[in-house]
CSV table of N, CA, C and O in Angstrom, one decimal:
chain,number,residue,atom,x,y,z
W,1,UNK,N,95.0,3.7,64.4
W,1,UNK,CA,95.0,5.1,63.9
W,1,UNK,C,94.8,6.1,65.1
W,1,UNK,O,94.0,5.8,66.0
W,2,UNK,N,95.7,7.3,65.1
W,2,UNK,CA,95.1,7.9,66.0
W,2,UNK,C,94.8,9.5,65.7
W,2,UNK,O,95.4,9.8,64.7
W,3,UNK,N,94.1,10.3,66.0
W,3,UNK,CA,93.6,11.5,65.4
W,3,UNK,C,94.7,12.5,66.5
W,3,UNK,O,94.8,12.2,67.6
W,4,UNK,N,95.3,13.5,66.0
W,4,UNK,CA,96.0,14.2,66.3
W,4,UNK,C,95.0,15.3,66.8
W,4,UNK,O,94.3,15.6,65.8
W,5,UNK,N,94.7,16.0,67.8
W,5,UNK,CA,93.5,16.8,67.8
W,5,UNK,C,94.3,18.3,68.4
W,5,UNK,O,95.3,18.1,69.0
W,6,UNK,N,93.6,19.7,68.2
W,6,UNK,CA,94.1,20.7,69.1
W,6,UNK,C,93.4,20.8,70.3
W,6,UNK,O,92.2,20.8,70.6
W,7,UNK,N,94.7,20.7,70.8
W,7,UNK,CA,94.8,20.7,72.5
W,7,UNK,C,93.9,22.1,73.0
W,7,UNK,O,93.9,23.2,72.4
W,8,UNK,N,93.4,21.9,73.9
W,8,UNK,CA,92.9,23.5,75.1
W,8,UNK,C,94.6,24.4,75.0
W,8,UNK,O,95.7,24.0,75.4
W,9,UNK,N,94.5,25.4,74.4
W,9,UNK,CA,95.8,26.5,74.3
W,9,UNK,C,95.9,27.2,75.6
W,9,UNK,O,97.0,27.6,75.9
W,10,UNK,N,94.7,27.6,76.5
W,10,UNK,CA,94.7,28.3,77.4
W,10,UNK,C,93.2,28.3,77.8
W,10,UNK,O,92.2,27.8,77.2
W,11,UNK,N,93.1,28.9,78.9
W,11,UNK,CA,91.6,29.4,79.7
W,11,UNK,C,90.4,30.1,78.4
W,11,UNK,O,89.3,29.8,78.1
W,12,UNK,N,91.1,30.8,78.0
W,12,UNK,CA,89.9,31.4,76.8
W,12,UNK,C,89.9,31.4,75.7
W,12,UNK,O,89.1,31.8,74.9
W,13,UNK,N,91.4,30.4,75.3
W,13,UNK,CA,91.2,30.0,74.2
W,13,UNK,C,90.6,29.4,73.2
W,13,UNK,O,91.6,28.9,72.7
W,14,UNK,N,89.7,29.1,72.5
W,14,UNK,CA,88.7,28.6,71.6
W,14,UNK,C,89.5,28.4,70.1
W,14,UNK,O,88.7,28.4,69.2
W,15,UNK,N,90.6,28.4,69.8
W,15,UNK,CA,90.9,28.0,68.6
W,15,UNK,C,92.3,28.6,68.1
W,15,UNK,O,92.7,29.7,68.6
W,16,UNK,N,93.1,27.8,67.0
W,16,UNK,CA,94.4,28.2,67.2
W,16,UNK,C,94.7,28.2,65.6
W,16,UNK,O,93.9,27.6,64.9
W,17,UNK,N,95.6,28.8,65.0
W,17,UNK,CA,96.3,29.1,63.8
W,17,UNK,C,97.3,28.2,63.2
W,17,UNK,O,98.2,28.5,64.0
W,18,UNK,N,97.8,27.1,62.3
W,18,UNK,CA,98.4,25.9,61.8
W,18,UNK,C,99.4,27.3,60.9
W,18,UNK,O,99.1,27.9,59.9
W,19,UNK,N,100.3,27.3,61.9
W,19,UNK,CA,101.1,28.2,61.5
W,19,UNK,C,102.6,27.2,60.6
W,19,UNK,O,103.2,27.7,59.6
W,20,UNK,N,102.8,26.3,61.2
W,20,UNK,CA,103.7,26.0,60.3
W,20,UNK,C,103.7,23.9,60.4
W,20,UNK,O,103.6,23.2,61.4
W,21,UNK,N,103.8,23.7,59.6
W,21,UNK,CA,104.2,21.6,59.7
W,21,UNK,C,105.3,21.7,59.9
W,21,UNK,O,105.9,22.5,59.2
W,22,UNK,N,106.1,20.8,61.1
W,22,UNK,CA,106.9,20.5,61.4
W,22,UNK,C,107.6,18.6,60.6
W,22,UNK,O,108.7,18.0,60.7
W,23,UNK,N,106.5,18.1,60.0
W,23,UNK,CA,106.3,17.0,59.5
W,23,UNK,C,105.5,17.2,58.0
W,23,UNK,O,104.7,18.1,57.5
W,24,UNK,N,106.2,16.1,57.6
W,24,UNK,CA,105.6,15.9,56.3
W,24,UNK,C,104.7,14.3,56.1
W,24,UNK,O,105.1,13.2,56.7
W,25,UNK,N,103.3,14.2,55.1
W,25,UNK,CA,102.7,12.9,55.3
W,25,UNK,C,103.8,12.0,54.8
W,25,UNK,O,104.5,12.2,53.8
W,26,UNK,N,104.0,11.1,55.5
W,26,UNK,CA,104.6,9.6,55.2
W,26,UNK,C,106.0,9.5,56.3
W,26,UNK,O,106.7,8.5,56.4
W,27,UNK,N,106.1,10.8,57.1
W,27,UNK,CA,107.3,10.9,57.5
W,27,UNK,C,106.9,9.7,59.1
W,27,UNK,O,105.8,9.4,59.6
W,28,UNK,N,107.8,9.5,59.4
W,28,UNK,CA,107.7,8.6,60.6
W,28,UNK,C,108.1,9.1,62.5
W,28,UNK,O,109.2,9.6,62.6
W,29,UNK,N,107.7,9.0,63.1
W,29,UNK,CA,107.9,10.3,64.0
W,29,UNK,C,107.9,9.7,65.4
W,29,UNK,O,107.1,8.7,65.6
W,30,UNK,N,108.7,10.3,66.4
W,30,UNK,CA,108.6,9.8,67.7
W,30,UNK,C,107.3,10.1,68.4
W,30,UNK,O,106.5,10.9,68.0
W,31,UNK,N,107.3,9.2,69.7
W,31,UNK,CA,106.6,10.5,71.4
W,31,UNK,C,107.0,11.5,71.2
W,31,UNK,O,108.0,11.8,70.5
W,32,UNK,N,106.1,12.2,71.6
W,32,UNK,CA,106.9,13.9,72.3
W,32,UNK,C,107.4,14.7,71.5
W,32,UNK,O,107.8,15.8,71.9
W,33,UNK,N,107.5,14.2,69.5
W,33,UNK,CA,108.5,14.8,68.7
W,33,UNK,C,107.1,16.0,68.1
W,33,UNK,O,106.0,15.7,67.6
W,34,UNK,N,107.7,17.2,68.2
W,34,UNK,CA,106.7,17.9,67.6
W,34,UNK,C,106.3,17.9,66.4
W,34,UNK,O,107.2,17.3,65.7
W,35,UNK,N,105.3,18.2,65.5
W,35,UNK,CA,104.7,18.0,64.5
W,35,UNK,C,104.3,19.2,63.9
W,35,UNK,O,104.1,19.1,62.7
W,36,UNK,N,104.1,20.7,64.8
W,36,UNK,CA,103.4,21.4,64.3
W,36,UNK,C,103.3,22.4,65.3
W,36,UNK,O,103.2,22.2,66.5
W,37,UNK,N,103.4,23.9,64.5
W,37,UNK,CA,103.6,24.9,65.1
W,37,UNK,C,102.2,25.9,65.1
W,37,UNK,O,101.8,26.6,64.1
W,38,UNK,N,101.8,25.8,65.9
W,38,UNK,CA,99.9,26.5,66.4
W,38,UNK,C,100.1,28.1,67.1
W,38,UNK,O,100.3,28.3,68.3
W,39,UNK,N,100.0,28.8,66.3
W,39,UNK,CA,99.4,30.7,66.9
W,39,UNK,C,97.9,30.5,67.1
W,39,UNK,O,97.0,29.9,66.6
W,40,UNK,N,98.0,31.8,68.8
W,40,UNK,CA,96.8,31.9,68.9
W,40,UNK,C,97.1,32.9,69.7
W,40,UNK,O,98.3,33.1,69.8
W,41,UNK,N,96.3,33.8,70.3
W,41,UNK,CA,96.3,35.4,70.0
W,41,UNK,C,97.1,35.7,71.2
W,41,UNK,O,97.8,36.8,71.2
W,42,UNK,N,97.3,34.9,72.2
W,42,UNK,CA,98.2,34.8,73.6
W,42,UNK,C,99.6,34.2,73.5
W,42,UNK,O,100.5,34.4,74.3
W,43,UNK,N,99.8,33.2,72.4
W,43,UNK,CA,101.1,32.4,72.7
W,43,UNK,C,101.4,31.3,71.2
W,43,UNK,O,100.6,30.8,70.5
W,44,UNK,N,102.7,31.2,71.1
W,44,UNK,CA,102.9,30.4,69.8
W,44,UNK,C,103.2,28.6,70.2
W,44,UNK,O,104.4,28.6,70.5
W,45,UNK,N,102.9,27.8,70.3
W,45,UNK,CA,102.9,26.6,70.8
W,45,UNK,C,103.6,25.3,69.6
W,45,UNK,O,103.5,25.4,68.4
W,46,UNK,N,104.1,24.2,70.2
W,46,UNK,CA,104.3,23.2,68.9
W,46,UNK,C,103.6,22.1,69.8
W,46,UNK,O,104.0,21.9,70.9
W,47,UNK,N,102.6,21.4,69.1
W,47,UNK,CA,101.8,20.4,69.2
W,47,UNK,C,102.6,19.0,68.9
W,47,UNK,O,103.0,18.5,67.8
W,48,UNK,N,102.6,18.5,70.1
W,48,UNK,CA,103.7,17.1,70.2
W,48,UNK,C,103.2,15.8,69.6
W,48,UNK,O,102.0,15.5,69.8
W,49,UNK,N,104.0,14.8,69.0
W,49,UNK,CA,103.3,13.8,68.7
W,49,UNK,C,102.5,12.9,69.8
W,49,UNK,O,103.3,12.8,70.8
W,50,UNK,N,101.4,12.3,70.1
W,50,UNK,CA,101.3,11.6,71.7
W,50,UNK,C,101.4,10.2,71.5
W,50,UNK,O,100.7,9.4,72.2
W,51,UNK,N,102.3,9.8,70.3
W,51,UNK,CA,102.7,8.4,70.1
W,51,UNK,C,103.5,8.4,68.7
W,51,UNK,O,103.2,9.0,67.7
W,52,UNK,N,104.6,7.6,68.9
W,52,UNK,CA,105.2,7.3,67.3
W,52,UNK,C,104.8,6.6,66.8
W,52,UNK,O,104.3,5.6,67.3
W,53,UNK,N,105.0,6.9,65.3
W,53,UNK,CA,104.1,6.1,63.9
W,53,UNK,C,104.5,6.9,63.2
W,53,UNK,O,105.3,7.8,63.3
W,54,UNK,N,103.5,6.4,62.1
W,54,UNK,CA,103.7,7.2,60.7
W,54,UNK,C,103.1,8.1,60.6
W,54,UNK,O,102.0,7.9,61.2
W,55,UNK,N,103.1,9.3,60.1
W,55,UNK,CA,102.2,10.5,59.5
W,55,UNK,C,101.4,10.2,58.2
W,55,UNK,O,101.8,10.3,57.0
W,56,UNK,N,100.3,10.0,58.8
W,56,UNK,CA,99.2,9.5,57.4
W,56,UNK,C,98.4,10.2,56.7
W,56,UNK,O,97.8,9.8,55.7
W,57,UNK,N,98.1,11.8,57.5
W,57,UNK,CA,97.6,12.3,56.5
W,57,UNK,C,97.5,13.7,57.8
W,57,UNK,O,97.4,13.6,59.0
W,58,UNK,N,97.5,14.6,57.1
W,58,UNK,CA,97.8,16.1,57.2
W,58,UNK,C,96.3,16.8,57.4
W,58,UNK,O,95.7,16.9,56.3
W,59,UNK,N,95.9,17.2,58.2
W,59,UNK,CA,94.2,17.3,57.9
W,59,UNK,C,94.1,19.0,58.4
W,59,UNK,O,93.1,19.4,58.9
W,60,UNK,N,94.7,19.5,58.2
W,60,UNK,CA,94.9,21.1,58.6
W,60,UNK,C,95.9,21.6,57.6
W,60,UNK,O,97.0,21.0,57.5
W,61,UNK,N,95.6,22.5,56.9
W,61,UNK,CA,96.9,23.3,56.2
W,61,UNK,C,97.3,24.3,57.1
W,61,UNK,O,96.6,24.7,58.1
W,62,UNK,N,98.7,24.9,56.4
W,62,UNK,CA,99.0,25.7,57.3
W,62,UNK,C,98.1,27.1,57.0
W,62,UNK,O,97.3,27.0,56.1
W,63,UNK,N,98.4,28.2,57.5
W,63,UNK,CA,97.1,29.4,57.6
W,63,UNK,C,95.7,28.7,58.1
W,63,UNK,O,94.8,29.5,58.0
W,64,UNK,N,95.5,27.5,58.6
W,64,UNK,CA,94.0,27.0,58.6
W,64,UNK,C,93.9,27.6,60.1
W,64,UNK,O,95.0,27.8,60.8
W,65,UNK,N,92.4,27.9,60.7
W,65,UNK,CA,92.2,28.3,62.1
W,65,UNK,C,91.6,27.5,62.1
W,65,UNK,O,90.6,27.4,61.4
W,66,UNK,N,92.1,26.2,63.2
W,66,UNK,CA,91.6,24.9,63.7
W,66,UNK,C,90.9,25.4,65.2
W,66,UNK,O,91.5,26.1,66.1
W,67,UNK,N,89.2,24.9,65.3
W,67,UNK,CA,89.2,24.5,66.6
W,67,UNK,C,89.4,24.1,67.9
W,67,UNK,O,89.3,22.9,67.6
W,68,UNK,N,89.6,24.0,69.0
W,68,UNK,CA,89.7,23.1,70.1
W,68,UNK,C,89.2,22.0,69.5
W,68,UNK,O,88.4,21.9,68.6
W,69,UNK,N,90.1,21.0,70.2
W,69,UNK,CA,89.7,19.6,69.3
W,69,UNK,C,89.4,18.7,68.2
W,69,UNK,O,89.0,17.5,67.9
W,70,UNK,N,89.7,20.1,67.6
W,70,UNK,CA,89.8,20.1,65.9
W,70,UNK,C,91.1,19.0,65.5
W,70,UNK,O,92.3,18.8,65.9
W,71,UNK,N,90.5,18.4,64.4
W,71,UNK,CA,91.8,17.2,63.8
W,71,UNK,C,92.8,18.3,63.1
W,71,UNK,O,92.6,19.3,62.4
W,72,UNK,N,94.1,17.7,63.6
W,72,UNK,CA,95.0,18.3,63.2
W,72,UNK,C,95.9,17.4,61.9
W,72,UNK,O,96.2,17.7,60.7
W,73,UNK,N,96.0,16.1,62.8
W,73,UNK,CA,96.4,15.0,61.5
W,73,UNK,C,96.2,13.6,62.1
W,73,UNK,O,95.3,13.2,63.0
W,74,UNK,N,97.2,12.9,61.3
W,74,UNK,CA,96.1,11.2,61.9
W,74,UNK,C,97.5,10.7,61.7
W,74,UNK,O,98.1,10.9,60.7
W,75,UNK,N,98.0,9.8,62.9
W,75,UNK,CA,98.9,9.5,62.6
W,75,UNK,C,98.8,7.0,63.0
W,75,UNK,O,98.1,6.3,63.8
W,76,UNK,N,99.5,6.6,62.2
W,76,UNK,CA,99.4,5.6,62.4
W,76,UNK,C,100.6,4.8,63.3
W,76,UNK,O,101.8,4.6,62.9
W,77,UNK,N,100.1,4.5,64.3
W,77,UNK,CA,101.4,4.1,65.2
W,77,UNK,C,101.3,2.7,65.1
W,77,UNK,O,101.0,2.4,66.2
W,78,UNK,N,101.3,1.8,64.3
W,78,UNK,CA,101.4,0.6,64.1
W,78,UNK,C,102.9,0.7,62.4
W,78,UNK,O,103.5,-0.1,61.8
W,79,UNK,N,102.8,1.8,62.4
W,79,UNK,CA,104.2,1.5,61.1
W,79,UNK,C,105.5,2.4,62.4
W,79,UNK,O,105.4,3.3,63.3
W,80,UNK,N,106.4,1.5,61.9
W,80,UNK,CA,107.6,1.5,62.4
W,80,UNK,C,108.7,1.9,61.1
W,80,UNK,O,109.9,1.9,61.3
C-alpha cells in the first residue's frame, strides 16, 4: 500500500486546496498519471501518481485544505 501524501507546493507553502479528483476509488492508474488537482494561494498543481496500482481509497474530498504531507489517497500497486 502506498499513501499518496501532499507534496512541499513551494518555499512558504504550508498547505494546499483538493480542488478537483482526477481519479475515481477502484480506478487503476499509471507512474506519473495524475490523480488530482491541488490550489494553493501561489499556483494550481496536479499531484502525480508515484507508482501504478489501484486507487483504494480517496482520503481528501475535494474543497478539503490538506496539509504538507497530508494523506491525499492510498493507492495499492500490487493490483494490476
Amino acid at each position: 500500500m502506498i499513501d499518496v501524501l501532499m507534496p512541499q507546493l513551494g518555499e512558504d507553502v504550508a498547505e494546499g486546496t483538493v480542488d478537483k479528483w482526477l481519479v475515481r476509488e477502484g480506478d487503476l492508474v499509471t507512474r506519473e498519471q495524475p490523480l488530482v488537482e491541488v490550489a494553493t494561494d501561489k499556483a494550481d498543481t496536479e499531484i502525480p501518481a508515484p507508482a501504478a496500482g489501484r486507487v483504494i481509497e480517496i482520503c481528501a474530498a475535494e474543497g478539503a485544505v490538506v496539509p504538507t504531507e497530508g494523506l491525499l489517497c492510498r493507492l495499492d500497486e500490487t493490483a494490476s
